[in-house]
Coordinates of C-alpha atoms in Angstrom, one line a residue:
M26 CA -15.8 -9.2 -22.6
S27 CA -13.8 -11.9 -24.3
A28 CA -11.4 -14.1 -22.4
K29 CA -8.5 -12.4 -24.4
T30 CA -9.3 -9.0 -23.1
G31 CA -10.7 -10.0 -19.7
G32 CA -9.7 -7.4 -17.1
L33 CA -7.8 -5.5 -19.8
E34 CA -4.9 -7.8 -19.4
G35 CA -2.3 -7.2 -22.1
I36 CA -4.1 -4.1 -23.3
V37 CA -2.0 -0.9 -23.5
V38 CA -4.3 2.0 -22.4
G39 CA -1.8 4.9 -22.2
D40 CA 1.8 6.1 -22.0
T41 CA 3.7 6.7 -18.8
A42 CA 7.2 8.0 -17.8
I43 CA 6.7 7.1 -14.2
S44 CA 7.5 3.4 -13.8
T45 CA 8.1 0.1 -15.6
V46 CA 6.6 -3.0 -14.2
G47 CA 7.4 -6.6 -15.3
K48 CA 9.9 -6.0 -18.1
E49 CA 11.1 -9.4 -19.0
G50 CA 8.8 -10.8 -16.3
V51 CA 10.8 -9.4 -13.4
G52 CA 11.8 -5.7 -13.4
L53 CA 10.6 -2.6 -11.6
T54 CA 11.9 0.9 -11.9
Y55 CA 10.7 4.3 -10.8
R56 CA 11.6 7.0 -13.3
G57 CA 14.4 4.8 -14.5
Y58 CA 15.8 3.9 -11.0
D59 CA 15.9 0.2 -10.2
I60 CA 13.8 -0.7 -7.1
H61 CA 16.7 -2.5 -5.5
D62 CA 18.8 0.6 -5.6
L63 CA 16.0 2.7 -4.2
A64 CA 15.2 0.3 -1.4
T65 CA 18.9 0.0 -0.5
Y66 CA 20.1 3.6 -0.7
S67 CA 17.2 6.0 -0.6
T68 CA 14.4 6.9 1.8
F69 CA 10.6 7.1 1.2
E70 CA 10.7 10.9 1.2
E71 CA 13.3 10.8 -1.6
V72 CA 11.2 8.4 -3.5
A73 CA 8.0 10.5 -3.0
Y74 CA 9.9 13.5 -4.2
L75 CA 11.2 11.6 -7.2
L76 CA 7.7 10.5 -8.2
I77 CA 5.9 13.8 -7.6
Y78 CA 8.6 16.2 -8.8
G79 CA 10.4 14.1 -11.4
E80 CA 13.9 13.9 -10.0
L81 CA 15.7 12.7 -6.9
P82 CA 16.2 15.6 -4.5
T83 CA 19.5 17.1 -3.6
L84 CA 20.4 17.0 0.1
N85 CA 19.2 20.5 0.6
Q86 CA 15.9 19.8 -1.3
L87 CA 15.4 16.6 0.8
N88 CA 15.9 18.5 4.1
M89 CA 13.4 21.2 2.9
Y90 CA 10.9 18.6 1.8
R91 CA 11.0 16.7 5.1
D92 CA 10.6 19.9 7.0
K93 CA 7.7 20.8 4.8
L94 CA 6.0 17.4 5.4
T95 CA 6.6 17.7 9.1
K96 CA 4.7 21.0 9.2
L97 CA 1.8 19.6 7.2
R98 CA 1.0 16.8 9.7
L99 CA -1.7 18.7 11.8
L100 CA -5.4 18.1 11.1
P101 CA -8.1 20.7 11.0
N102 CA -10.5 20.6 14.0
E103 CA -13.4 19.9 11.7
L104 CA -11.7 16.8 10.4
K105 CA -10.9 15.6 13.9
K106 CA -14.6 15.8 14.8
L107 CA -15.5 13.8 11.8
L108 CA -12.9 11.1 12.6
E109 CA -14.4 10.9 16.1
A110 CA -17.9 10.5 14.6
I111 CA -16.9 7.6 12.4
P112 CA -17.6 4.3 14.2
G113 CA -14.7 2.5 15.7
S114 CA -16.0 -0.6 13.9
A115 CA -15.5 1.0 10.4
H116 CA -12.8 -0.4 8.2
P117 CA -9.7 1.8 8.3
M118 CA -9.8 2.1 4.5
E119 CA -13.3 3.6 4.8
V120 CA -11.9 6.1 7.3
L121 CA -9.2 7.2 4.9
R122 CA -11.7 7.4 2.0
T123 CA -14.0 9.6 4.1
G124 CA -11.2 11.6 5.8
V125 CA -9.6 12.5 2.5
S126 CA -12.9 13.5 1.0
M127 CA -13.6 15.8 4.0
L128 CA -10.2 17.4 3.8
G129 CA -11.0 18.2 0.2
T130 CA -14.0 20.2 1.3
L131 CA -11.9 22.1 3.9
E132 CA -8.8 22.7 1.8
A133 CA -10.2 22.6 -1.7
E134 CA -8.0 22.6 -4.8
S135 CA -7.8 26.0 -6.5
T136 CA -5.4 28.1 -8.6
Q137 CA -3.9 29.2 -5.3
Y138 CA -3.7 25.7 -3.8
N139 CA -2.6 23.3 -6.4
G140 CA -2.2 19.6 -6.8
H141 CA 1.5 19.5 -5.8
Q142 CA 0.6 21.2 -2.5
I143 CA -2.3 18.8 -2.0
A144 CA -0.1 15.7 -2.7
D145 CA 2.4 16.8 -0.1
R146 CA -0.3 17.6 2.4
L147 CA -1.9 14.1 2.0
I148 CA 1.4 12.3 2.4
A149 CA 2.1 14.3 5.5
C150 CA -1.3 14.1 7.2
V151 CA -2.8 10.7 6.2
P152 CA -0.8 8.9 8.9
T153 CA -2.2 11.4 11.5
M154 CA -5.7 11.0 10.1
L155 CA -5.6 7.2 10.4
L156 CA -4.0 7.1 13.9
Y157 CA -6.2 9.9 15.3
W158 CA -9.3 7.8 14.5
Y159 CA -7.6 4.5 15.6
S160 CA -6.4 5.9 18.9
F161 CA -9.6 7.7 19.7
H162 CA -11.8 4.6 19.2
R163 CA -9.3 2.0 20.6
N164 CA -7.8 3.9 23.5
G165 CA -10.1 7.0 24.0
V166 CA -7.1 9.2 23.4
R167 CA -7.1 12.3 21.1
I168 CA -3.5 12.1 19.9
E169 CA -1.5 15.2 19.2
P170 CA 1.1 14.8 16.4
W171 CA 4.7 15.4 17.3
S172 CA 5.8 18.2 15.1
A173 CA 9.4 17.2 14.7
E174 CA 10.0 14.1 16.8
D175 CA 10.8 12.1 13.6
Q176 CA 11.0 13.7 10.2
T177 CA 10.4 10.4 8.3
V178 CA 6.9 9.2 7.5
A179 CA 7.8 5.7 8.7
G180 CA 9.2 6.9 12.1
Y181 CA 6.3 9.3 12.6
F182 CA 3.7 6.6 12.0
L183 CA 5.3 4.2 14.4
H184 CA 5.8 6.9 17.0
L185 CA 2.2 7.9 16.8
L186 CA 1.0 4.2 16.9
H187 CA 3.1 3.1 19.9
G188 CA 3.5 6.4 21.7
K189 CA 7.3 6.1 21.7
K190 CA 10.2 6.5 19.4
P191 CA 10.6 3.3 17.3
S192 CA 13.8 1.4 17.0
E193 CA 15.9 2.3 14.0
E194 CA 15.5 -1.3 12.7
H195 CA 11.7 -1.0 12.8
R196 CA 11.7 2.5 11.3
R197 CA 13.9 1.5 8.4
A198 CA 11.9 -1.7 7.7
L199 CA 8.7 0.3 7.4
D200 CA 10.6 3.0 5.4
V201 CA 11.7 0.4 2.9
S202 CA 8.2 -1.0 2.7
L203 CA 6.8 2.4 1.8
I204 CA 9.4 2.6 -1.0
L205 CA 8.3 -0.8 -2.4
Y206 CA 4.6 0.1 -2.3
A207 CA 5.0 3.7 -3.6
E208 CA 4.3 3.1 -7.3
H209 CA 3.3 0.3 -9.7
E210 CA 2.3 1.6 -13.1
F211 CA -1.4 1.2 -14.2
N212 CA -2.6 -1.1 -11.4
A213 CA -6.4 -0.9 -10.6
S214 CA -6.3 2.0 -8.1
T215 CA -3.9 4.1 -10.2
F216 CA -6.0 3.5 -13.3
A217 CA -9.1 4.6 -11.3
A218 CA -7.3 7.8 -10.3
R219 CA -6.3 8.5 -13.9
V220 CA -9.9 7.8 -15.1
T221 CA -11.2 10.3 -12.6
A222 CA -8.5 12.8 -13.4
S223 CA -9.3 12.5 -17.1
T224 CA -12.8 13.9 -16.5
L225 CA -11.1 17.1 -15.2
S226 CA -12.3 16.3 -11.7
D227 CA -10.5 17.7 -8.6
F228 CA -7.3 16.1 -7.1
Y229 CA -9.1 14.8 -4.0
S230 CA -11.8 13.0 -6.0
A231 CA -9.1 11.2 -8.0
I232 CA -7.4 10.1 -4.8
V233 CA -10.7 9.0 -3.2
S234 CA -11.4 6.9 -6.3
A235 CA -8.0 5.3 -5.9
I236 CA -8.6 4.6 -2.2
G237 CA -12.0 3.1 -2.9
T238 CA -10.5 0.8 -5.5
L239 CA -7.7 -0.3 -3.2
R240 CA -10.4 -1.1 -0.6
G241 CA -11.3 -4.2 -2.7
S242 CA -9.8 -7.5 -1.5
L243 CA -8.5 -8.4 -5.0
H244 CA -6.2 -5.3 -5.0
G245 CA -5.4 -4.2 -1.5
G246 CA -5.8 -6.3 1.6
A247 CA -3.7 -9.3 0.5
N248 CA -1.2 -8.7 3.2
E249 CA -3.9 -8.7 5.8
E250 CA -5.2 -12.0 4.4
A251 CA -1.7 -13.4 4.4
M252 CA -1.3 -12.5 8.1
H253 CA -4.5 -14.2 9.0
L254 CA -3.2 -17.4 7.2
I255 CA 0.3 -17.3 8.7
T256 CA -0.9 -16.8 12.3
Q257 CA -3.0 -20.0 12.2
F258 CA 0.2 -22.1 12.5
K259 CA 2.8 -22.7 15.1
T260 CA 5.2 -24.9 13.1
P261 CA 6.3 -25.2 9.5
D262 CA 5.1 -28.8 9.3
Q263 CA 1.6 -27.7 10.5
A264 CA 1.5 -25.0 7.9
E265 CA 2.6 -27.4 5.1
A266 CA -0.1 -30.0 5.9
A267 CA -2.8 -27.3 6.1
L268 CA -1.7 -25.6 2.9
K269 CA -1.8 -28.9 0.9
E270 CA -5.3 -29.5 2.2
M271 CA -6.4 -26.0 1.2
L272 CA -4.9 -26.4 -2.2
A273 CA -6.6 -29.7 -2.7
K274 CA -9.9 -27.9 -1.9
K275 CA -8.9 -25.3 -4.5
E276 CA -9.0 -22.5 -1.9
K277 CA -7.3 -19.2 -2.9
I278 CA -4.1 -18.4 -1.1
M279 CA -3.5 -14.6 -0.9
G280 CA -0.1 -13.1 -1.4
F281 CA 1.1 -15.3 -4.3
G282 CA 1.4 -14.8 -8.0
H283 CA 0.9 -11.6 -10.0
R284 CA -0.9 -10.4 -13.0
V285 CA 2.2 -8.7 -14.5
Y286 CA 5.2 -10.5 -13.1
K287 CA 5.7 -13.9 -14.6
I288 CA 9.0 -15.1 -12.9
S289 CA 9.1 -13.3 -9.6
D290 CA 8.1 -10.1 -7.8
P291 CA 11.3 -8.1 -7.6
R292 CA 10.1 -6.5 -4.4
S293 CA 9.5 -9.8 -2.6
D294 CA 13.1 -10.7 -1.8
I295 CA 13.7 -7.2 -0.4
I296 CA 10.9 -7.3 2.1
K297 CA 11.5 -11.0 2.9
A298 CA 15.0 -10.1 4.0
W299 CA 13.5 -7.5 6.4
S300 CA 11.0 -10.0 7.7
E301 CA 13.8 -12.5 8.5
K302 CA 15.9 -9.7 10.2
L303 CA 13.0 -8.5 12.4
S304 CA 12.0 -12.1 13.3
K305 CA 15.2 -12.6 15.2
G306 CA 14.1 -10.1 17.9
A307 CA 10.4 -10.9 17.9
R308 CA 8.5 -13.0 20.5
D309 CA 6.8 -14.9 17.7
G310 CA 9.6 -14.9 15.3
Y311 CA 8.7 -18.5 14.4
L312 CA 6.1 -16.9 12.0
Y313 CA 9.0 -16.2 9.6
V314 CA 9.9 -19.9 9.2
V315 CA 6.2 -20.7 8.9
S316 CA 6.1 -18.2 6.1
E317 CA 9.1 -19.7 4.4
R318 CA 7.4 -23.1 4.4
I319 CA 4.2 -21.7 3.0
E320 CA 6.3 -20.1 0.2
K321 CA 8.0 -23.5 -0.5
V322 CA 4.7 -25.4 -0.7
M323 CA 3.2 -22.8 -3.0
W324 CA 6.1 -23.1 -5.4
D325 CA 6.3 -26.9 -5.2
E326 CA 2.6 -27.4 -5.7
K327 CA 1.5 -24.5 -7.9
K328 CA 4.7 -22.8 -9.1
L329 CA 3.5 -19.6 -7.6
F330 CA 6.0 -17.1 -6.1
P331 CA 5.3 -14.7 -3.3
N332 CA 4.4 -11.1 -4.2
L333 CA 5.2 -8.0 -2.1
D334 CA 2.1 -8.5 0.1
F335 CA 3.2 -11.9 1.5
Y336 CA 6.3 -11.0 3.5
S337 CA 5.1 -7.5 4.1
A338 CA 2.6 -9.1 6.5
T339 CA 5.1 -10.5 8.9
T340 CA 7.4 -7.5 8.5
Y341 CA 4.5 -5.2 9.7
H342 CA 3.6 -7.7 12.4
F343 CA 7.1 -7.7 13.8
C344 CA 7.0 -3.9 13.9
G345 CA 3.9 -4.2 16.2
I346 CA 1.5 -2.9 13.6
P347 CA -2.1 -4.2 14.0
T348 CA -3.3 -6.2 11.0
P349 CA -6.3 -3.9 10.1
L350 CA -3.8 -1.1 9.5
F351 CA -1.8 -3.0 6.8
T352 CA -3.8 -1.8 3.8
P353 CA -3.9 1.8 5.0
I354 CA -0.1 1.7 5.0
F355 CA -0.4 0.8 1.3
V356 CA -2.3 4.1 0.9
M357 CA 0.4 6.1 2.8
A358 CA 2.9 4.8 0.3
R359 CA 0.9 4.8 -2.9
L360 CA -0.3 8.4 -2.4
S361 CA 3.0 9.4 -4.0
G362 CA 2.5 7.2 -7.1
W363 CA -1.2 8.1 -7.5
S364 CA -0.2 11.8 -7.3
A365 CA 2.4 11.4 -10.0
H366 CA -0.1 9.7 -12.3
I367 CA -2.7 12.4 -11.7
F368 CA -0.2 15.0 -12.8
E369 CA 0.9 13.0 -15.8
Q370 CA -2.8 12.4 -16.9
R371 CA -3.5 16.1 -16.5
A372 CA -0.4 17.1 -18.5
N373 CA -1.6 15.4 -21.7
N374 CA -5.2 14.7 -21.0
R375 CA -7.8 12.9 -22.9
L376 CA -11.0 11.5 -21.4
I377 CA -10.5 7.8 -20.7
R378 CA -13.6 6.1 -22.3
P379 CA -13.0 2.5 -23.5
E380 CA -15.5 0.6 -25.6
A381 CA -17.3 -2.6 -24.6
K382 CA -18.2 -5.7 -26.7
Y383 CA -22.0 -6.0 -26.5
I384 CA -23.2 -9.6 -25.8
G385 CA -26.9 -8.9 -25.0
P386 CA -30.0 -9.7 -26.9
P387 CA -30.5 -8.4 -30.5
P388 CA -32.9 -5.4 -31.2
R389 CA -36.5 -6.3 -30.3
P390 CA -39.8 -4.5 -30.2
F391 CA -41.2 -3.0 -27.1
V392 CA -44.1 -4.9 -25.6
P393 CA -46.8 -2.9 -23.8
I394 CA -47.2 -3.9 -20.2
E395 CA -50.7 -5.3 -20.6
E396 CA -49.5 -7.7 -23.3
R397 CA -46.5 -9.1 -21.4
N398 CA -46.7 -12.7 -20.1
Q399 CA -47.0 -12.9 -16.3

């Protein structure tokens, strides 16, 4: 692969009506709606509905959709047994990959049970799946989902995680985060889902392909790495000195820069504002000012801006979310975007099969084994 086409950068591989990313180096829209408007005025359930069904819901449609998702939170007993059997040492992304695959065998796609039903089911029950496993192996507790304690995905997740109703501030912070992570055009995991869908495979297989791709540290996981970095420091000065030393050693700092955005990540300032807000009531709120100093050093030294992952780390941390669960929250949000792309791929399908530039040896004769040099 030549440097020009390395990683398919700059190569258009398909059409989409779902989102725009990086127009003029900065913008992001979901089906024409600016991300700032969605993060300010809408909820994750509205955004999921927009992505999956094509339009923002009316109030009645939103209420019906939330009611539907609430009723889809329960897990089959067979899936619970599997989650108990998965080791507590497993990576949470592996748990979701396996859990979604198992659900696909229990509730298989068919003409009677279509992709839209499966998309809604996964958005509703993946938080249950993740926290059932987490609670069983961390606390020895088989959690039972609250059917209607909170009709938002964000509130439900935090309630299950902490065993109590979250503050409105924490719930809304996570809600906005889910909106920001919901969709991002032809990123690696979405493209993987579309490749799988293009083979006419089932809906679950496409989602599992996406989860497996997001498992990689170069795609998902940057917010976890950012959290590990930030928590090493107690003061901004300490962070600045260490960052400059790391940069001198050419160490990679996760959470900065982007393959598509050239000027800034439009999602970053939104989640940064939430991190600052939550820091004021947190015991270790100093981590926010540490983060700010890291941001300044990265810009001054490398002209790199923070992407969504960087300030998502402290936002999640201030909500009391354990760091290993950061990337699975990415899955909870992106299920909506992945689903939208699977539907779009199926609607005008052609098998995705790119070509490669061969750089191996020229044609050569086969040498019998007894004549080969040892």
